PDB file of C-alpha atoms and ligand atoms in Angstrom:
ATOM      1  CA  UNK L  44       0.000   0.000   0.000  1.00  0.00           C
ATOM      2  CA  UNK L  45       2.720   2.477   0.946  1.00  0.00           C
ATOM      3  CA  UNK L  46       5.921   2.119  -1.009  1.00  0.00           C
ATOM      4  CA  UNK L  47       8.404   4.868  -0.259  1.00  0.00           C
ATOM      5  CA  UNK L  48      11.770   4.419  -1.914  1.00  0.00           C
ATOM      6  CA  UNK L  49      14.239   6.567  -0.069  1.00  0.00           C
ATOM      7  CA  UNK L  50      17.572   6.489  -1.824  1.00  0.00           C
ATOM      8  CA  UNK L  51      19.873   9.376  -1.082  1.00  0.00           C
ATOM      9  CA  UNK L  52      23.532  10.135  -1.663  1.00  0.00           C
ATOM     10  CA  UNK L  53      23.880  12.197   1.515  1.00  0.00           C
ATOM     11  CA  UNK L  54      22.089  12.838   4.784  1.00  0.00           C
ATOM     12  CA  UNK L  55      20.490  16.193   3.887  1.00  0.00           C
ATOM     13  CA  UNK L  56      18.924  14.564   0.824  1.00  0.00           C
ATOM     14  CA  UNK L  57      17.930  11.524   2.889  1.00  0.00           C
ATOM     15  CA  UNK L  58      16.083  13.694   5.404  1.00  0.00           C
ATOM     16  CA  UNK L  59      14.531  15.819   2.640  1.00  0.00           C
ATOM     17  CA  UNK L  60      13.009  12.664   1.168  1.00  0.00           C
ATOM     18  CA  UNK L  61      12.064  11.387   4.622  1.00  0.00           C
ATOM     19  CA  UNK L  62      10.204  14.607   5.418  1.00  0.00           C
ATOM     20  CA  UNK L  63       8.301  14.381   2.141  1.00  0.00           C
ATOM     21  CA  UNK L  64       7.362  10.743   2.753  1.00  0.00           C
ATOM     22  CA  UNK L  65       6.346  11.403   6.373  1.00  0.00           C
ATOM     23  CA  UNK L  66       4.249  14.366   5.257  1.00  0.00           C
ATOM     24  CA  UNK L  67       2.465  12.224   2.661  1.00  0.00           C
ATOM     25  CA  UNK L  68       1.961   9.336   5.117  1.00  0.00           C
ATOM     26  CA  UNK L  69       0.319  11.504   7.754  1.00  0.00           C
ATOM     27  CA  UNK L  70      -1.603  13.935   5.534  1.00  0.00           C
ATOM     28  CA  UNK L  71      -5.259  14.237   6.518  1.00  0.00           C
ATOM     29  CA  UNK L  72      -4.942  11.857   9.477  1.00  0.00           C
ATOM     30  CA  UNK L  73      -5.868  13.504  12.793  1.00  0.00           C
ATOM     31  CA  UNK L  74      -4.915  10.617  15.107  1.00  0.00           C
ATOM     32  CA  UNK L  75      -1.476  11.348  16.644  1.00  0.00           C
ATOM     33  CA  UNK L  76      -0.796   7.714  17.626  1.00  0.00           C
ATOM     34  CA  UNK L  77      -1.451   6.459  14.101  1.00  0.00           C
ATOM     35  CA  UNK L  78       0.836   9.162  12.721  1.00  0.00           C
ATOM     36  CA  UNK L  79       3.620   8.426  15.222  1.00  0.00           C
ATOM     37  CA  UNK L  80       3.326   4.718  14.395  1.00  0.00           C
ATOM     38  CA  UNK L  81       3.746   5.261  10.680  1.00  0.00           C
ATOM     39  CA  UNK L  82       6.602   7.743  11.119  1.00  0.00           C
ATOM     40  CA  UNK L  83       8.402   5.329  13.485  1.00  0.00           C
ATOM     41  CA  UNK L  84       8.068   2.586  10.849  1.00  0.00           C
ATOM     42  CA  UNK L  85       9.271   4.936   8.106  1.00  0.00           C
ATOM     43  CA  UNK L  86      12.348   5.975  10.100  1.00  0.00           C
ATOM     44  CA  UNK L  87      13.070   2.352  10.994  1.00  0.00           C
ATOM     45  CA  UNK L  88      12.982   1.347   7.332  1.00  0.00           C
ATOM     46  CA  UNK L  89      14.829   4.361   5.977  1.00  0.00           C
ATOM     47  CA  UNK L  90      17.657   5.163   8.388  1.00  0.00           C
ATOM     48  CA  UNK L  91      20.678   2.842   8.485  1.00  0.00           C
ATOM     49  CA  UNK L  92      22.043   1.113  11.551  1.00  0.00           C
ATOM     50  CA  UNK L  93      19.185   1.569  14.042  1.00  0.00           C
ATOM     51  CA  UNK L  94      18.125  -0.813  16.794  1.00  0.00           C
ATOM     52  CA  UNK L  95      15.242   1.360  18.044  1.00  0.00           C
ATOM     53  CA  UNK L  96      13.146   4.179  16.578  1.00  0.00           C
ATOM     54  CA  UNK L  97      10.084   5.683  18.159  1.00  0.00           C
ATOM     55  CA  UNK L  98       8.343   8.131  20.419  1.00  0.00           C
ATOM     56  CA  UNK L  99       7.793   8.845  24.079  1.00  0.00           C
ATOM     57  CA  UNK L 100       4.759  11.083  24.719  1.00  0.00           C
ATOM     58  CA  UNK L 101       4.451  13.716  27.409  1.00  0.00           C
ATOM     59  CA  UNK L 102       1.580  12.408  29.528  1.00  0.00           C
ATOM     60  CA  UNK L 103       1.023  14.647  32.519  1.00  0.00           C
ATOM     61  CA  UNK L 104       4.668  15.636  32.887  1.00  0.00           C
ATOM     62  CA  UNK L 105       6.106  12.159  32.435  1.00  0.00           C
ATOM     63  CA  UNK L 106       7.407  10.463  29.282  1.00  0.00           C
ATOM     64  CA  UNK L 107       5.289   7.430  28.380  1.00  0.00           C
ATOM     65  CA  UNK L 108       6.237   4.915  25.708  1.00  0.00           C
ATOM     66  CA  UNK L 109       4.571   5.610  22.370  1.00  0.00           C
ATOM     67  CA  UNK L 110       4.668   3.971  18.940  1.00  0.00           C
ATOM     68  CA  UNK L 111       8.050   2.477  18.082  1.00  0.00           C
ATOM     69  CA  UNK L 112      10.026  -0.170  16.201  1.00  0.00           C
ATOM     70  CA  UNK L 113      12.630  -2.289  17.930  1.00  0.00           C
ATOM     71  CA  UNK L 114      12.793  -4.299  21.123  1.00  0.00           C
ATOM     72  CA  UNK L 115      10.316  -3.737  23.966  1.00  0.00           C
ATOM     73  CA  UNK L 116      11.369  -0.663  25.948  1.00  0.00           C
ATOM     74  CA  UNK L 117      10.941   0.941  29.353  1.00  0.00           C
ATOM     75  CA  UNK L 118       7.466   2.397  29.635  1.00  0.00           C
ATOM     76  CA  UNK L 119       7.809   5.509  31.799  1.00  0.00           C
ATOM     77  CA  UNK L 120      10.729   7.955  31.983  1.00  0.00           C
ATOM     78  CA  UNK L 121      10.696  10.966  34.333  1.00  0.00           C
ATOM     79  CA  UNK L 122      11.817  14.331  32.916  1.00  0.00           C
ATOM     80  CA  UNK L 123      15.523  14.729  33.604  1.00  0.00           C
ATOM     81  CA  UNK L 124      16.270  10.990  33.599  1.00  0.00           C
ATOM     82  CA  UNK L 125      18.326   9.370  30.843  1.00  0.00           C
ATOM     83  CA  UNK L 126      18.794  10.795  27.372  1.00  0.00           C
ATOM     84  CA  UNK L 127      15.060  11.092  26.692  1.00  0.00           C
ATOM     85  CA  UNK L 128      14.455  12.804  30.014  1.00  0.00           C
ATOM     86  CA  UNK L 129      17.342  15.216  29.386  1.00  0.00           C
ATOM     87  CA  UNK L 130      15.843  16.257  26.031  1.00  0.00           C
ATOM     88  CA  UNK L 131      12.394  16.595  27.618  1.00  0.00           C
ATOM     89  CA  UNK L 132      13.696  18.758  30.452  1.00  0.00           C
ATOM     90  CA  UNK L 133      15.831  21.028  28.246  1.00  0.00           C
ATOM     91  CA  UNK L 134      13.490  21.131  25.217  1.00  0.00           C
ATOM     92  CA  UNK L 135      16.654  20.723  23.126  1.00  0.00           C
ATOM     93  CA  UNK L 136      17.983  17.810  21.056  1.00  0.00           C
ATOM     94  CA  UNK L 137      20.453  15.513  22.830  1.00  0.00           C
ATOM     95  CA  UNK L 138      22.927  13.615  20.629  1.00  0.00           C
ATOM     96  CA  UNK L 139      25.028  11.060  22.510  1.00  0.00           C
ATOM     97  CA  UNK L 140      28.002   9.449  20.758  1.00  0.00           C
ATOM     98  CA  UNK L 141      28.606   6.940  23.563  1.00  0.00           C
ATOM     99  CA  UNK L 142      25.621   6.096  25.734  1.00  0.00           C
ATOM    100  CA  UNK L 143      27.828   4.169  28.169  1.00  0.00           C
ATOM    101  CA  UNK L 144      29.482   7.478  29.070  1.00  0.00           C
ATOM    102  CA  UNK L 145      26.175   9.373  29.493  1.00  0.00           C
ATOM    103  CA  UNK L 146      25.297   9.754  33.179  1.00  0.00           C
ATOM    104  CA  UNK L 147      21.916   8.157  33.878  1.00  0.00           C
ATOM    105  CA  UNK L 148      21.498   6.583  30.455  1.00  0.00           C
ATOM    106  CA  UNK L 149      18.592   4.121  30.577  1.00  0.00           C
ATOM    107  CA  UNK L 150      19.637   0.876  28.877  1.00  0.00           C
ATOM    108  CA  UNK L 151      16.400  -0.450  27.414  1.00  0.00           C
ATOM    109  CA  UNK L 152      18.383  -2.492  24.903  1.00  0.00           C
ATOM    110  CA  UNK L 153      21.942  -3.419  25.882  1.00  0.00           C
ATOM    111  CA  UNK L 154      22.879  -3.326  22.178  1.00  0.00           C
ATOM    112  CA  UNK L 155      22.477   0.487  22.060  1.00  0.00           C
ATOM    113  CA  UNK L 156      25.741   2.424  21.760  1.00  0.00           C
ATOM    114  CA  UNK L 157      24.649   5.855  20.532  1.00  0.00           C
ATOM    115  CA  UNK L 158      21.393   7.785  20.691  1.00  0.00           C
ATOM    116  CA  UNK L 159      19.640  10.888  19.376  1.00  0.00           C
ATOM    117  CA  UNK L 160      16.592  12.341  21.118  1.00  0.00           C
ATOM    118  CA  UNK L 161      14.709  15.311  19.647  1.00  0.00           C
ATOM    119  CA  UNK L 162      11.895  17.034  21.557  1.00  0.00           C
ATOM    120  CA  UNK L 163       8.639  17.786  19.760  1.00  0.00           C
ATOM    121  CA  UNK L 164       7.406  21.159  20.981  1.00  0.00           C
ATOM    122  CA  UNK L 165       4.337  23.154  20.052  1.00  0.00           C
ATOM    123  CA  UNK L 166       3.679  26.614  21.443  1.00  0.00           C
ATOM    124  CA  UNK L 167       6.471  26.135  23.956  1.00  0.00           C
ATOM    125  CA  UNK L 168       5.009  22.922  25.399  1.00  0.00           C
ATOM    126  CA  UNK L 169       6.544  19.456  25.092  1.00  0.00           C
ATOM    127  CA  UNK L 170       4.325  17.053  23.177  1.00  0.00           C
ATOM    128  CA  UNK L 171       6.675  14.076  22.850  1.00  0.00           C
ATOM    129  CA  UNK L 172      10.247  13.124  22.046  1.00  0.00           C
ATOM    130  CA  UNK L 173      11.567  11.268  19.020  1.00  0.00           C
ATOM    131  CA  UNK L 174      14.181   8.703  20.062  1.00  0.00           C
ATOM    132  CA  UNK L 175      16.648   6.950  17.743  1.00  0.00           C
ATOM    133  CA  UNK L 176      19.111   4.326  19.008  1.00  0.00           C
ATOM    134  CA  UNK L 177      21.996   2.687  17.177  1.00  0.00           C
ATOM    135  CA  UNK L 178      24.206  -0.292  18.001  1.00  0.00           C
ATOM    136  CA  UNK L 179      27.166   1.665  16.527  1.00  0.00           C
ATOM    137  CA  UNK L 180      29.049   4.315  18.515  1.00  0.00           C
ATOM    138  CA  UNK L 181      28.696   7.889  17.165  1.00  0.00           C
ATOM    139  CA  UNK L 182      26.071   6.888  14.612  1.00  0.00           C
ATOM    140  CA  UNK L 183      24.358  10.298  14.668  1.00  0.00           C
ATOM    141  CA  UNK L 184      25.877  13.639  13.657  1.00  0.00           C
ATOM    142  CA  UNK L 185      24.805  17.246  13.106  1.00  0.00           C
ATOM    143  CA  UNK L 186      23.049  16.301   9.864  1.00  0.00           C
ATOM    144  CA  UNK L 187      20.894  13.776  11.751  1.00  0.00           C
ATOM    145  CA  UNK L 188      20.087  16.362  14.412  1.00  0.00           C
ATOM    146  CA  UNK L 189      19.128  18.949  11.765  1.00  0.00           C
ATOM    147  CA  UNK L 190      17.139  16.395   9.760  1.00  0.00           C
ATOM    148  CA  UNK L 191      15.181  15.133  12.767  1.00  0.00           C
ATOM    149  CA  UNK L 192      14.523  18.660  14.036  1.00  0.00           C
ATOM    150  CA  UNK L 193      13.137  19.602  10.607  1.00  0.00           C
ATOM    151  CA  UNK L 194      11.011  16.435  10.538  1.00  0.00           C
ATOM    152  CA  UNK L 195       9.394  16.974  13.935  1.00  0.00           C
ATOM    153  CA  UNK L 196       8.887  20.702  13.315  1.00  0.00           C
ATOM    154  CA  UNK L 197       7.066  19.988  10.065  1.00  0.00           C
ATOM    155  CA  UNK L 198       4.937  17.237  11.576  1.00  0.00           C
ATOM    156  CA  UNK L 199       4.288  18.462  15.111  1.00  0.00           C
ATOM    157  CA  UNK L 200       0.696  19.371  14.208  1.00  0.00           C
ATOM    158  CA  UNK L 201       0.092  15.760  13.232  1.00  0.00           C
ATOM    159  CA  UNK L 202       1.540  14.426  16.478  1.00  0.00           C
ATOM    160  CA  UNK L 203      -1.103  16.154  18.551  1.00  0.00           C
ATOM    161  CA  UNK L 204      -0.038  19.767  18.275  1.00  0.00           C
ATOM    162  CA  UNK L 205      -2.384  22.665  17.847  1.00  0.00           C
ATOM    163  CA  UNK L 206      -2.591  22.565  14.053  1.00  0.00           C
ATOM    164  CA  UNK L 207      -3.792  18.988  14.288  1.00  0.00           C
ATOM    165  CA  UNK L 208      -4.255  18.139  10.655  1.00  0.00           C
ATOM    166  CA  UNK L 209      -1.908  20.626   9.076  1.00  0.00           C
ATOM    167  CA  UNK L 210       1.792  20.014   8.409  1.00  0.00           C
ATOM    168  CA  UNK L 211       2.585  23.534   9.555  1.00  0.00           C
ATOM    169  CA  UNK L 212       4.072  24.517   6.225  1.00  0.00           C
TER     170      UNK L 212
HETATM  171  N1  SME Z 529      17.997   5.077  26.325  1.00  0.00           N
HETATM  172  C1  SME Z 529      16.897   5.950  26.594  1.00  0.00           C
HETATM  173  C2  SME Z 529      15.682   5.195  27.052  1.00  0.00           C
HETATM  174  C3  SME Z 529      14.743   4.854  25.966  1.00  0.00           C
HETATM  175  S1  SME Z 529      15.298   3.615  24.993  1.00  0.00           S
HETATM  176  O1  SME Z 529      16.545   3.903  24.371  1.00  0.00           O
HETATM  177  C4  SME Z 529      14.156   3.122  23.910  1.00  0.00           C
HETATM  178  C5  SME Z 529      17.283   6.996  27.610  1.00  0.00           C
HETATM  179  O2  SME Z 529      18.350   6.942  28.219  1.00  0.00           O
HETATM  180  O3  SME Z 529      16.491   7.888  27.834  1.00  0.00           O
END
C-alpha cells in the first residue's frame, strides 16, 4: 500500500526525502498515535544502523512509551532521567556518541551504543520526544540532528499539536 523508496547520496537529501514521505503518510490523518506509528516505521525502514526508533509522549509531565520499532522498551521515563528525560527537560535535542558514558542513560536495549533524542514542541510545550538508538558508537551527527529537528517541526501538528491536521508549512 505504501511504497516509499528513499535512496539518497547524503544525509540532507535523505532527510529531505524522509520529510516528504512522512508528510504524505500523515496527511489528513488527525490521530497522533497512528501518525507516530507510521513515522516510526518509516524511520526504521529508511535510516541505516538503528536498533530502536520511536516516540515517548508527554503524559502529565512524564514520558510514556509511544509507537516504536525495535525491542520492547521501558514504559515511563521521568523528565531529567536518561537521554530522553534530558531532552524533555531542556526542550533541546540531545545527541550522545557513547551512551555508556552518558550519566543516567537508561539501557532499554543493551545493544544500544549511541542515541539521538529530539523534543517535539508546540507553542512552547513538550508534546513528545523522538528517540533513535543505534548499536554503533557515534552513529548520529549534526546532519541527523538537523534532519530530525526539521522532521518533527514539520509534523508536530500531526503528532497532537495545535494545528492537528496541518503540516505547519
Ligand atoms: N535510552 C533511553 C531510554 C529509551 S530507549 O533507548 C528506547 C534513555 O536513556 O532515555
